[in-house]
Structure formats: structure tokens, C-alpha cells
Short mmCIF file of C-alpha atoms and ligand atoms in Angstrom, two decimals:
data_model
loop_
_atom_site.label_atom_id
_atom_site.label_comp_id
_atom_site.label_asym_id
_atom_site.label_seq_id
_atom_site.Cartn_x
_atom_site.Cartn_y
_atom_site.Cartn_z
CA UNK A 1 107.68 106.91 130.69
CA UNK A 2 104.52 104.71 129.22
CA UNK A 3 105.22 102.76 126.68
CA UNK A 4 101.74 103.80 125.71
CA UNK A 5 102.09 107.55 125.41
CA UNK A 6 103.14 107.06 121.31
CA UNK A 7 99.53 106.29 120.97
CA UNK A 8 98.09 109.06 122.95
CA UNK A 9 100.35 111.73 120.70
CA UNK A 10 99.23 110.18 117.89
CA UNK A 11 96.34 112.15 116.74
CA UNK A 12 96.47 112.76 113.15
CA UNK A 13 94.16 110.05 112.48
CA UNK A 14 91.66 110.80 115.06
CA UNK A 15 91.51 114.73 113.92
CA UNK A 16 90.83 113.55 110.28
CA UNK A 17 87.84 111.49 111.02
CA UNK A 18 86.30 114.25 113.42
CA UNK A 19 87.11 116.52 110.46
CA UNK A 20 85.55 114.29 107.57
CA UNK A 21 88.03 113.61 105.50
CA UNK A 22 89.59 110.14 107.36
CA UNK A 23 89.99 108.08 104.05
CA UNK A 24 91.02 104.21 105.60
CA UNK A 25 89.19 101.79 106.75
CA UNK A 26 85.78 102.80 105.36
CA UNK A 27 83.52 100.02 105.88
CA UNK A 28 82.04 98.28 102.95
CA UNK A 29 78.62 97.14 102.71
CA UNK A 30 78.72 95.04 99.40
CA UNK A 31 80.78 92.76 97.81
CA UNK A 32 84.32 94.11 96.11
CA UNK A 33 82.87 94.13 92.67
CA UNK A 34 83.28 97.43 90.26
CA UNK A 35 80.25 98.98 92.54
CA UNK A 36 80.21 99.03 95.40
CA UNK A 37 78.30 100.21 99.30
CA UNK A 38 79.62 102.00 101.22
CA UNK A 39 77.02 104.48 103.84
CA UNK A 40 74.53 102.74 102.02
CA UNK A 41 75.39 104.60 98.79
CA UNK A 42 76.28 103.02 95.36
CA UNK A 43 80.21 104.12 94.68
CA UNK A 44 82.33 103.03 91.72
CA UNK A 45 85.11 101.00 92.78
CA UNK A 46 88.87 101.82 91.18
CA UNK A 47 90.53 101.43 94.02
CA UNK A 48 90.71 97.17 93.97
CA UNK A 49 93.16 94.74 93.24
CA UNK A 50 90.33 92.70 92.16
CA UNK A 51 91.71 93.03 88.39
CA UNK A 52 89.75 89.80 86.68
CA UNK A 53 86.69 91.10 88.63
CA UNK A 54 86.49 87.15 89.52
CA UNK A 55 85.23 87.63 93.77
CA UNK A 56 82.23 87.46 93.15
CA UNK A 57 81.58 85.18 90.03
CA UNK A 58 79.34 81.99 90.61
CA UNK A 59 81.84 79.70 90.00
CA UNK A 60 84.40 80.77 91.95
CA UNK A 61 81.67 81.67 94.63
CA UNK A 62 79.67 77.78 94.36
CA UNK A 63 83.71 76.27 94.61
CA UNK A 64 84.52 78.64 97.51
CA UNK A 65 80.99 77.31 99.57
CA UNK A 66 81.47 73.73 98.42
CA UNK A 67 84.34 73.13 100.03
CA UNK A 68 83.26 74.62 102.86
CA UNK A 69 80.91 72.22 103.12
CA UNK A 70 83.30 69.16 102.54
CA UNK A 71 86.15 70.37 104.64
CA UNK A 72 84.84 73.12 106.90
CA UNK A 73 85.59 76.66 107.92
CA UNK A 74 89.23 76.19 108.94
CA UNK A 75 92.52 74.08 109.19
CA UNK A 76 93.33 74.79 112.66
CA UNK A 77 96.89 73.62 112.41
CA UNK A 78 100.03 74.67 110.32
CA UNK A 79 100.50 73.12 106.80
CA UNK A 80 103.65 71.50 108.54
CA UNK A 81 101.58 68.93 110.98
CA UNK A 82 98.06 68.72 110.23
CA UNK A 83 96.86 71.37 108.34
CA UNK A 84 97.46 69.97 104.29
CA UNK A 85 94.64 69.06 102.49
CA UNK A 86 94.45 67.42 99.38
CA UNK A 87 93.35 70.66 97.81
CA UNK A 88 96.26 72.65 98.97
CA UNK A 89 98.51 69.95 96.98
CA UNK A 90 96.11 70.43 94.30
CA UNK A 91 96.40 73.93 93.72
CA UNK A 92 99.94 74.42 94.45
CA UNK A 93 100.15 71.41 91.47
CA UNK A 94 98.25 73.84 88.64
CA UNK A 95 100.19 77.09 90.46
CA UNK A 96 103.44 75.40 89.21
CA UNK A 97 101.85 74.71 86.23
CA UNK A 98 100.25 78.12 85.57
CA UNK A 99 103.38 80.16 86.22
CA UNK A 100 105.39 77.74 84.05
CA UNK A 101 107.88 76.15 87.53
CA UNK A 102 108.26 72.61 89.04
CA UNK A 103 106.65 73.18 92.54
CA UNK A 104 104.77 75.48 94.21
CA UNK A 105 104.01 76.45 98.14
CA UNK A 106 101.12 77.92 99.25
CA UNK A 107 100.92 80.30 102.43
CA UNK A 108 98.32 82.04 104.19
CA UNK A 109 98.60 85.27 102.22
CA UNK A 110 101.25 87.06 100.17
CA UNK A 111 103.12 88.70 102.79
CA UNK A 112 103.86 85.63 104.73
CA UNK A 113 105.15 84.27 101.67
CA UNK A 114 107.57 86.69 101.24
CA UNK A 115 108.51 87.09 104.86
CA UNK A 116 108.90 83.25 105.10
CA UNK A 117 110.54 82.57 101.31
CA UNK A 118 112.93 85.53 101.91
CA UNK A 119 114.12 84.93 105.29
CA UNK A 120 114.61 81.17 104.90
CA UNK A 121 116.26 81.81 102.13
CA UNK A 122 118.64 84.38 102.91
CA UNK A 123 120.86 82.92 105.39
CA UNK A 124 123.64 84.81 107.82
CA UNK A 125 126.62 84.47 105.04
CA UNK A 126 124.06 85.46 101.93
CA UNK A 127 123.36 88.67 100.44
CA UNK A 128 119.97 89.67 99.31
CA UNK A 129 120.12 92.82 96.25
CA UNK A 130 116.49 95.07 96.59
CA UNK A 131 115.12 97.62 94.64
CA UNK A 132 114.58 100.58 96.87
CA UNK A 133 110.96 100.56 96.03
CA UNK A 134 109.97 96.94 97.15
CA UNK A 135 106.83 96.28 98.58
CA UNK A 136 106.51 95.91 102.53
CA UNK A 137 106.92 92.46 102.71
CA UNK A 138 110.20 91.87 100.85
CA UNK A 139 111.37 94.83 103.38
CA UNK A 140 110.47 92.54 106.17
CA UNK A 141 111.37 89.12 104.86
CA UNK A 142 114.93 90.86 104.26
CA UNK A 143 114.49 92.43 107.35
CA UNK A 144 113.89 89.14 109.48
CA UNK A 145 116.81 87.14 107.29
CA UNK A 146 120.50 86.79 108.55
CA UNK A 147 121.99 87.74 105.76
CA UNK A 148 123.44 91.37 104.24
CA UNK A 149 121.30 93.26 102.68
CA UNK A 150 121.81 95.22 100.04
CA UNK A 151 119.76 98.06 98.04
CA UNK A 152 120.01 99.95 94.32
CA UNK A 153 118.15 102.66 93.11
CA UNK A 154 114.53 101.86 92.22
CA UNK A 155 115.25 100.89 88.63
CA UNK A 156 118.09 101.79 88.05
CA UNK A 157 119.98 99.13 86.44
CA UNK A 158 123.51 100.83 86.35
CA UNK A 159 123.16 101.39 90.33
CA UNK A 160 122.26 97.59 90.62
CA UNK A 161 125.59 97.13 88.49
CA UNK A 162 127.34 99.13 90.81
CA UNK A 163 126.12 97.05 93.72
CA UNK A 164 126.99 93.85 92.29
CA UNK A 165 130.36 94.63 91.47
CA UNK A 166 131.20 95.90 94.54
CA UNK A 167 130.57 92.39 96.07
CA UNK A 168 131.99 90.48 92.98
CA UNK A 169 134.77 88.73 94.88
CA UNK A 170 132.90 87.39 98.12
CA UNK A 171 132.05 84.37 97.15
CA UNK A 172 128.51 83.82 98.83
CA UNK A 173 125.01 83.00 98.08
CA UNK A 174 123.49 85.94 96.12
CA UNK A 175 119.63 86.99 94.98
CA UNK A 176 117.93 89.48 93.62
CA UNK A 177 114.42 90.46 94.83
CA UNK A 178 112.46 93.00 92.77
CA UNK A 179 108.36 93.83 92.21
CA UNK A 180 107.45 92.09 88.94
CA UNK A 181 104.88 95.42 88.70
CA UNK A 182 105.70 97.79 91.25
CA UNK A 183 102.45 98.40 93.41
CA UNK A 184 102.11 101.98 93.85
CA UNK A 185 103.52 103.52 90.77
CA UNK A 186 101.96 100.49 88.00
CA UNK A 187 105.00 100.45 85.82
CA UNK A 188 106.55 96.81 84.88
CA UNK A 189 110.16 95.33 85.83
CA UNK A 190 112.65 95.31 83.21
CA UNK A 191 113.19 91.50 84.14
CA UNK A 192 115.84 91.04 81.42
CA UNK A 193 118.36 93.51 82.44
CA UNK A 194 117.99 92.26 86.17
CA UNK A 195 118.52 88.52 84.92
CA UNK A 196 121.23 89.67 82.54
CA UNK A 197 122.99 91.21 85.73
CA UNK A 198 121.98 88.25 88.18
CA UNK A 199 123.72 85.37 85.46
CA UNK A 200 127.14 87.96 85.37
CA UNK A 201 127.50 88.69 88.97
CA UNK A 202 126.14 84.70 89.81
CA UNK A 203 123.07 85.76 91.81
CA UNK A 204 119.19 84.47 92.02
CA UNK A 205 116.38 86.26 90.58
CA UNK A 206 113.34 86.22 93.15
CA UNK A 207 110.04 88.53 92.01
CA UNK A 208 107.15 89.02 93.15
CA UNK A 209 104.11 88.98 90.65
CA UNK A 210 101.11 89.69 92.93
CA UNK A 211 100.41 92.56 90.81
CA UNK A 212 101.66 90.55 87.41
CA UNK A 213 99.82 87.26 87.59
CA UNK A 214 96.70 87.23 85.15
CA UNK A 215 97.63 90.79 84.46
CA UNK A 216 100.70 90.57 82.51
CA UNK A 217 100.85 87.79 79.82
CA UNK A 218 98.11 86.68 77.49
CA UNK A 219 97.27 83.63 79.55
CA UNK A 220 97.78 86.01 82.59
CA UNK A 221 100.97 84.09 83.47
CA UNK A 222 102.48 86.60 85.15
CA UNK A 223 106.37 88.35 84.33
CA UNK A 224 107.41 84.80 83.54
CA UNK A 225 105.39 84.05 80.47
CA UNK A 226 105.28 88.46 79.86
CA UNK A 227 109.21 88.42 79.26
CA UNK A 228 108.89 84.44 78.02
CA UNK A 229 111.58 83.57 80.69
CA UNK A 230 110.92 80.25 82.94
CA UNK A 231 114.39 79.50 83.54
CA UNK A 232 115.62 82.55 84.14
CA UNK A 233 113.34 83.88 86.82
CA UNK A 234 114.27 81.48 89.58
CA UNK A 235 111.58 82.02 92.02
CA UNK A 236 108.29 83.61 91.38
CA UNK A 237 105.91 84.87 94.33
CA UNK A 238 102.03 85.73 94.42
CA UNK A 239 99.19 86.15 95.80
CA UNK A 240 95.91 85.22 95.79
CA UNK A 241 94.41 88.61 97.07
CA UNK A 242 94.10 90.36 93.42
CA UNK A 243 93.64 88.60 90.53
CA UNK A 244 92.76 84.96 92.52
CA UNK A 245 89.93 86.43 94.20
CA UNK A 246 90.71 84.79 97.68
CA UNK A 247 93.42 84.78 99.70
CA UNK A 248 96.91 83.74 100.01
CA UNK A 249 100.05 83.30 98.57
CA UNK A 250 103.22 81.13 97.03
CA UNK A 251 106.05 81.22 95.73
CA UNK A 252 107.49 78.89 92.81
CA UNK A 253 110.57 77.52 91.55
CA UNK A 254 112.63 74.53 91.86
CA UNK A 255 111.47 71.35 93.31
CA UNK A 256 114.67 71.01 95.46
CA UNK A 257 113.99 74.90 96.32
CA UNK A 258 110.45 74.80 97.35
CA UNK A 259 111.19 71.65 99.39
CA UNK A 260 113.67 73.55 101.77
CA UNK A 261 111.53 76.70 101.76
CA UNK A 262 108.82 74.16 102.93
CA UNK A 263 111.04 73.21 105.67
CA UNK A 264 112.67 76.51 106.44
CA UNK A 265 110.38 78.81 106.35
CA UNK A 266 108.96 80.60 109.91
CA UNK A 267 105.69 81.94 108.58
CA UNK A 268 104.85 78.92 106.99
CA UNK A 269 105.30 76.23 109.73
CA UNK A 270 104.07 78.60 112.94
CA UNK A 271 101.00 79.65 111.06
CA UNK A 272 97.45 77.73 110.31
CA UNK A 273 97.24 77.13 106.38
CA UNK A 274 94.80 78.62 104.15
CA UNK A 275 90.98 77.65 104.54
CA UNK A 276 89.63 75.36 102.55
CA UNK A 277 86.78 77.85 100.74
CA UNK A 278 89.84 80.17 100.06
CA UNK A 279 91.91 77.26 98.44
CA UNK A 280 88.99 76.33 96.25
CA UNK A 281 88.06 79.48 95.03
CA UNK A 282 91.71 80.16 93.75
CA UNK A 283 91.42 76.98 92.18
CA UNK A 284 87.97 78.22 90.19
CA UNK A 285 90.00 81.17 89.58
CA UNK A 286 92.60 80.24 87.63
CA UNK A 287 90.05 77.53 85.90
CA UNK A 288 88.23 80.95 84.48
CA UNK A 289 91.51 82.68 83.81
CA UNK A 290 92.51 79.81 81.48
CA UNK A 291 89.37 79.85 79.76
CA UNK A 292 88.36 82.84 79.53
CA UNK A 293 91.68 84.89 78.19
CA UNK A 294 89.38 87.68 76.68
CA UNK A 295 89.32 88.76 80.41
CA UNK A 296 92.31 89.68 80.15
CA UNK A 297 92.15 91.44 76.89
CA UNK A 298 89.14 93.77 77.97
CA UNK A 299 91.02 94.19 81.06
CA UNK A 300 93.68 95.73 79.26
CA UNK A 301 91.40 97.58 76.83
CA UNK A 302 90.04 99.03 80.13
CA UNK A 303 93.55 100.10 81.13
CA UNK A 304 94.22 101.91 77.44
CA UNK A 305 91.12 103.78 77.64
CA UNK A 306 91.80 105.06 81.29
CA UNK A 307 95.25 105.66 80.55
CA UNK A 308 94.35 107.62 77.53
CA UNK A 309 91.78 109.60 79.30
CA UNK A 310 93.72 110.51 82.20
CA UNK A 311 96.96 111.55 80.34
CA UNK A 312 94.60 113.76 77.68
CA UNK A 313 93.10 115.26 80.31
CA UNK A 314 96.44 116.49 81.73
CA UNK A 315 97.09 114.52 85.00
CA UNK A 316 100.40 113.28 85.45
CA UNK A 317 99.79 109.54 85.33
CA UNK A 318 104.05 108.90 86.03
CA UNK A 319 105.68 105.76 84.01
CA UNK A 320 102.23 103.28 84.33
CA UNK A 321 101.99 100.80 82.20
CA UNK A 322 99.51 98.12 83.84
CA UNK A 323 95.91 98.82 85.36
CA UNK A 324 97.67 100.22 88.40
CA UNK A 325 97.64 103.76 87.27
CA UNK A 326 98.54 106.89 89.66
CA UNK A 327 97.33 110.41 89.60
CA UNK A 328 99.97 112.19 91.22
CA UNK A 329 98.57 114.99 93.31
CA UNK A 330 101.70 115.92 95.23
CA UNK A 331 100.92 117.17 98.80
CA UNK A 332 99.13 114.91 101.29
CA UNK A 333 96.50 117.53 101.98
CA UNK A 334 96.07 118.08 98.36
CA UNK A 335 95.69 114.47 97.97
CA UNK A 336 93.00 113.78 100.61
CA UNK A 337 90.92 117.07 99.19
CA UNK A 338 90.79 115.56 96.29
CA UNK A 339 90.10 111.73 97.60
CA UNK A 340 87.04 113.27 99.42
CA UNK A 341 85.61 115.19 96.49
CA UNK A 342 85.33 112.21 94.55
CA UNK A 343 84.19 110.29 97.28
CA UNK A 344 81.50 112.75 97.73
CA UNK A 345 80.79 111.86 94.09
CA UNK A 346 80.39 108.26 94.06
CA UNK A 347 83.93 107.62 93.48
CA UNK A 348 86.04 104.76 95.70
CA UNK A 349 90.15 105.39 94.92
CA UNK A 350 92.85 104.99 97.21
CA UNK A 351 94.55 108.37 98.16
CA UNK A 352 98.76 106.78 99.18
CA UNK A 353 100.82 109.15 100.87
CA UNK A 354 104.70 108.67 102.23
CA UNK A 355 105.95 106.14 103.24
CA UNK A 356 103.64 104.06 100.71
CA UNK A 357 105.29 106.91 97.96
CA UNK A 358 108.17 109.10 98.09
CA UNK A 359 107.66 112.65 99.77
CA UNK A 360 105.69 115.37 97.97
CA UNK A 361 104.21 112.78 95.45
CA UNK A 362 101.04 111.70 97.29
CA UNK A 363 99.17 110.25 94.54
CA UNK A 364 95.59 108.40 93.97
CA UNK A 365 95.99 104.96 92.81
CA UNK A 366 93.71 103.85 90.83
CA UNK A 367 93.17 100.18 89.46
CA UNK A 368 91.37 98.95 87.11
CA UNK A 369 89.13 95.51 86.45
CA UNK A 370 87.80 93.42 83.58
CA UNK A 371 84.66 94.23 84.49
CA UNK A 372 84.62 97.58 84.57
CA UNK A 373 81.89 99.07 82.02
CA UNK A 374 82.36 101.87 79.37
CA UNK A 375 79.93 104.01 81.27
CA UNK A 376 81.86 103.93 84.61
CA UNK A 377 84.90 104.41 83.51
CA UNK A 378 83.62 107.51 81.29
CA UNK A 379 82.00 108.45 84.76
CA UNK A 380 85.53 108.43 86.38
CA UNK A 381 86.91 110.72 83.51
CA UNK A 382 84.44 113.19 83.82
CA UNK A 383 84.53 112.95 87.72
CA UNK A 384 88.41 113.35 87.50
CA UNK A 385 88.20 116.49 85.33
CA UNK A 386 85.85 118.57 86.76
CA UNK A 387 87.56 118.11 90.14
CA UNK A 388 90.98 118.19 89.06
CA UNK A 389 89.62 121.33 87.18
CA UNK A 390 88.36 122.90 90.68
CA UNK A 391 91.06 122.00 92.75
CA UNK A 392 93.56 123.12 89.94
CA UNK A 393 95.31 120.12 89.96
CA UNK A 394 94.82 119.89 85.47
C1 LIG B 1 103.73 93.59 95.59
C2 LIG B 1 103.00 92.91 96.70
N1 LIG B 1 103.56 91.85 97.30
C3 LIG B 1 102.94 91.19 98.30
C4 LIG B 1 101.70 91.60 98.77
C5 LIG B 1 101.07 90.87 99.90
O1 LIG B 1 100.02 90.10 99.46
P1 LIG B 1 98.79 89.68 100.39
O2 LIG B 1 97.74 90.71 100.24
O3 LIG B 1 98.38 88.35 99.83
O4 LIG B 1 99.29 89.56 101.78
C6 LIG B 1 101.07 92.67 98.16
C7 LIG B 1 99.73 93.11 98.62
O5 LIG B 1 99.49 94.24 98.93
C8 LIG B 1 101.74 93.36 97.12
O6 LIG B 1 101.18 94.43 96.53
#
């Protein structure tokens, strides 16, 4: 027995691209605005997290290269020992600010935040309370922790409920992790029923906003400032991969909280900190976010008119509510027919099939930015309905 001979039976991948239809990793030619290149051809990109369209905007651009300049391409060393710089203090300063906490902690992207804010937090006698539907890196900061873990229904508040009570009497340390907006399906977290829960049964609240922050809010504050709750959420996470237009992470709460995370947390102290032209152009980031806030409204005005379209049209759209919005196609071969007729027609989406979504609901997730114009996203509609149309999908 090789330990290798997984890879050579695995040839699902390899079949698709020799068949055409291979839909990851396409190389892009261009930057990740609202077009983009891809085979040298001009596509229309809904398939980004990139929801303030801010990657490629001078500012955050001229920030990103001048502190390149100043502090060079890298940190070479963990934040722990010698790689903090004054501008990693400095942004995890107007994080806390932004997201309405007392501290902040940055980490080299989103999922190590979660991995290392999770696992240091959840310790052998703790339990941790997850929706089902959690994105990858609460699995594995759960999965890496000590403690018991413990999952409810995705949503499902009287299943949470059920959970809860059934560990009333141990008296132990006790949070509750849950998507802010859940990734894949685009639909918000009823916040208040989990806090409402959290403050009877005397556990945490812990969610993760990298699909909430300058999304939901109308200073983009993420679920904190959406559901007007800064004490209540106890620690928010994000990222700087979507709306920040860099990359990276944090998570925010209590100053006594951050400070053991800080201390505690694996991914975090074995791991080189962020660059400096990432930390920089995070920090130009949120400067535009705060003054600009009609970003934010056209971004939403974006998301109305898509949602609008798509649901008229007679795709099944689920519960969305946010710029994340999924066409549910059903089969995974359905799903990628469909992904490469509109790639064939100038269209970049996403096709997500198990375990990214439950079985038989492959969908295409679509995402929408600031910048998108009128006439693209009337370009998507059209392109939507006349394949949906041939592939009998509406
Ligand atoms: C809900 C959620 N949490 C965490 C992450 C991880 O963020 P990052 O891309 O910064 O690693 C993502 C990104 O896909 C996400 O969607």
C-alpha cells in the first residue's frame, strides 16, 4: 500500500479539464475588478468577494506600494518576536474602532484567525455550540481545540435551544460560533435570538463577519452595528480578503480577551505576520469605507436589482438577503453545464458543489460589488435567462 495511490484514483479533476469544463483555478490575467481576463478575453466578474470594488482603487493601491517602500516586501518573523510593526498596531487600533470593540488582533488571513481564536479559546473542559453550516475554518479551529464540541441545525434556533439545555447543568466555559452572513447561501444571522439564547444558557457569542463587514450596516460595520449590538456580540472575526481589499484577518472583543488570544493562539505565534503593503492597504480601505458610505448604498442597490431580476426571472435564489446570492441548479453536472455556458459568454461565477453545499443543491454563487455598472449587471440577466431558458433550468 502507497500512501500515494489516493492521488492516482483521483481523476475526476483531471477528466474535467481534458473534457473542458474544469471550472477552478482558472488563471486570471487582470486585476479582480468587475471585468476581468481571463484567456485573454474580457469576462464580467460576479463571482468576487471584492464587494466595495476597493483592490484596485488608487488609494488603496498608492498606500499598499508606499509601504512597501518604507518597510519592505515581508516581516519574516511571527507577530510574537519580531514581526509587529507600528502599522499592524495601527490598524488593529481603527479595527477595534470600526467594529465598535476594545482591541483587535490581526492574523495573516481569516482562516488562521479562526483556527487560532477558536482553538485557544476553547480549552479541554469548554464547549464550543456551531451552526451546522459554518464556514471551513470554524470547523477546523473547533476541530484543533480541546474542548466538546457541539452542533444545532443550521438556523434553527429551537435545535440550538435544545442543545443548550441539554448541557445546562455542567458548569463550564460555553460559546457560540455562528457565520454573521453565511457564505454560500447569502442569508444573514438572526444574531438576537443566538445572543438571547447565549445570556440564558451563560455562553459567549463568537461570529464571524468576513462576509458582514462593510456589507451589512450603513457605515459597513459589520453584524455588530447591523443588529446595533456591541456588547452583546462578544467576539467579532474578519477578514481582510473581501471587502478590505488585501489580506488577512482579526478578531475583536475584550481587551483582557484579545490579550490571551494574543498569547494563546497557535496560528498566530508560529506564523510570519501580515506584509506591510497588505496592512496598509486595509488601512486605505476602511479610510474609503468611512468616507465614502454611498458605496455601500449602490452596493446594495446593486444587490436589489440582481435579486429582483433573478427571482422574476424564475431561478430559485433560496433565503439571500446580502450580495451573496445563489442560483440553485441542483445536480453537479447540471451545475458545471451551466457554469461553462456562461463562461463561454463572458460570464465569471463560481459553480459550489457538496461539501461547500448540501447534496443535490449545487448552486452558482454569485456576488455582487459597488462597482458593478447597470449595463453588466443587465448583461448577467439576460445571460442568465437565455441559458437557464436552454438548459431548462427557468
Ligand atoms: C465566512 C468566512 N470565514 C473565514 C474565511 C477565511 O478568510 P480568508 O480568506 O481571509 O482566509 C472566509 C473566506 O472564504 C469566509 O467566507
Amino acid at each position: 500500500m502507497d500512501i500515494f495511490d489516493k492521488c492516482h484514483h483521483f481523476t475526476r479533476a483531471r477528466e474535467a479539464v481534458k473534457e473542458g469544463w474544469y471550472p477552478y483555478f482558472r488563471p486570471i490575467q487582470s486585476g479582480p475588478g468587475t471585468r476581468v481576463k481571463v484567456d485573454g478575453r474580457e469576462m464580467i466578474m460576479i463571482g468576487s468577494n471584492n464587494y466595495m470594488g476597493l483592490t484596485g482603487h488608487p488609494k488603496v493601491v498608492e498606500a499598499s506600494v508606499a509601504a512597501t517602500k518604507k518597510y519592505g516586501t515581508g516581516c519574516t518573523g511571527s507577530r510574537f518576536l519580531n514581526g509587529t510593526l507600528d502599522i499592524h498596531l495601527e490598524l488593529e487600533e481603527r479595527l477595534a474602532r470600526f467594529v465598535g470593540k476594545e482591541a483587535a488582533l490581526c492574523f495573516s488571513t481569516g482562516f488562521q484567525a479562526n483556527l487560532g481564536a477558536i482553538s485557544a479559546l476553547v480549552g479541554k473542559d469548554d464547549i464550543v455550540f456551531v451552526d451546522r453550516e459554518n464556514h471551513a475554518s470554524i470547523v477546523d479551529g473547533y476541530r484543533l481545540s480541546f474542548g466538546k464540541v457541539v452542533k444545532y441545525r443550521h438556523n434553527d434556533f429551537a435545535d440550538l435551544e435544545r442543545v443548550l439545555q441539554l448541557h445546562a447543568d455542567e458548569d463550564v466555559g460555553k460559546m457560540i460560533v455562528t457565520d454573521g452572513v453565511f457564505s454560500m447561501e447569502g442569508t444573514i444571522a438572526h444574531i438576537p435570538q443566538i445572543v438571547e439564547l447565549a445570556r440564558k444558557y451563560g455562553a459567549r457569542v463568537y461570529v464571524d463577519d468576513a462576509h458582514a463587514l462593510g456589507v451589512l450596516g450603513k457605515r459597513g460595520g459589520g453584524s455588530i452595528e447591523y443588529w446595533n449590538m456591541p456588547d452583546d456580540i462578544d467576539l467579532v472575526m474578519g477578514t481582510f480578503s473581501k471587502s478590505l481589499a488585501s489580506l488577512g484577518g482579526f478578531v475583536a472583543g475584550d481587551a483582557v480577551v484579545i490579550d490571551y488570544i494574543k498569547h494563546h493562539a497557535r496560528s498566530l505565534i508560529f506564523s510570519a505576520s501580515m506584509p506591510p503593503g497588505a496592512v496598509a492597504a486595509v488601512i486605505a480601505a476602511l479610510e474609503i469605507i468611512e468616507s465614502e458610505p454611498e458605496r455601500i448604498e449602490r452596493l446594495w442597490k446593486n444587490t436589489q436589482k440582481m435579486k429582483e431580476g433573478f427571482d422574476s426571472l424564475g431561478f430559485n435564489t433560496g433565503e439571500s438577503n446580502t450580495p451573496i446570492i445563489p442560483i440553485v441548479v441542483g445536480e453537479d453536472d447540471d451545475c458545471f453545464t451551466f457554469w461553462k455556458a456562461l463562461f463561454d459568454n463572458g460570464i465569471f461565477v463560481n459553480p459550489a458543489i457538496p461539501p461547500a453545499v448540501p447534496p443535490h443543491q449545487a448552486i452558482l454563487r454569485t456576488s455582487y460589488m459597488a462597482t458593478h455598472s447597470d449595463d453588466e449587471l443587465e448583461y448577467v440577466l439576460e445571460m442568465f435567462k437565455k441559458i437557464g431558458k436552454q438548459l431548462g433550468v427557468i
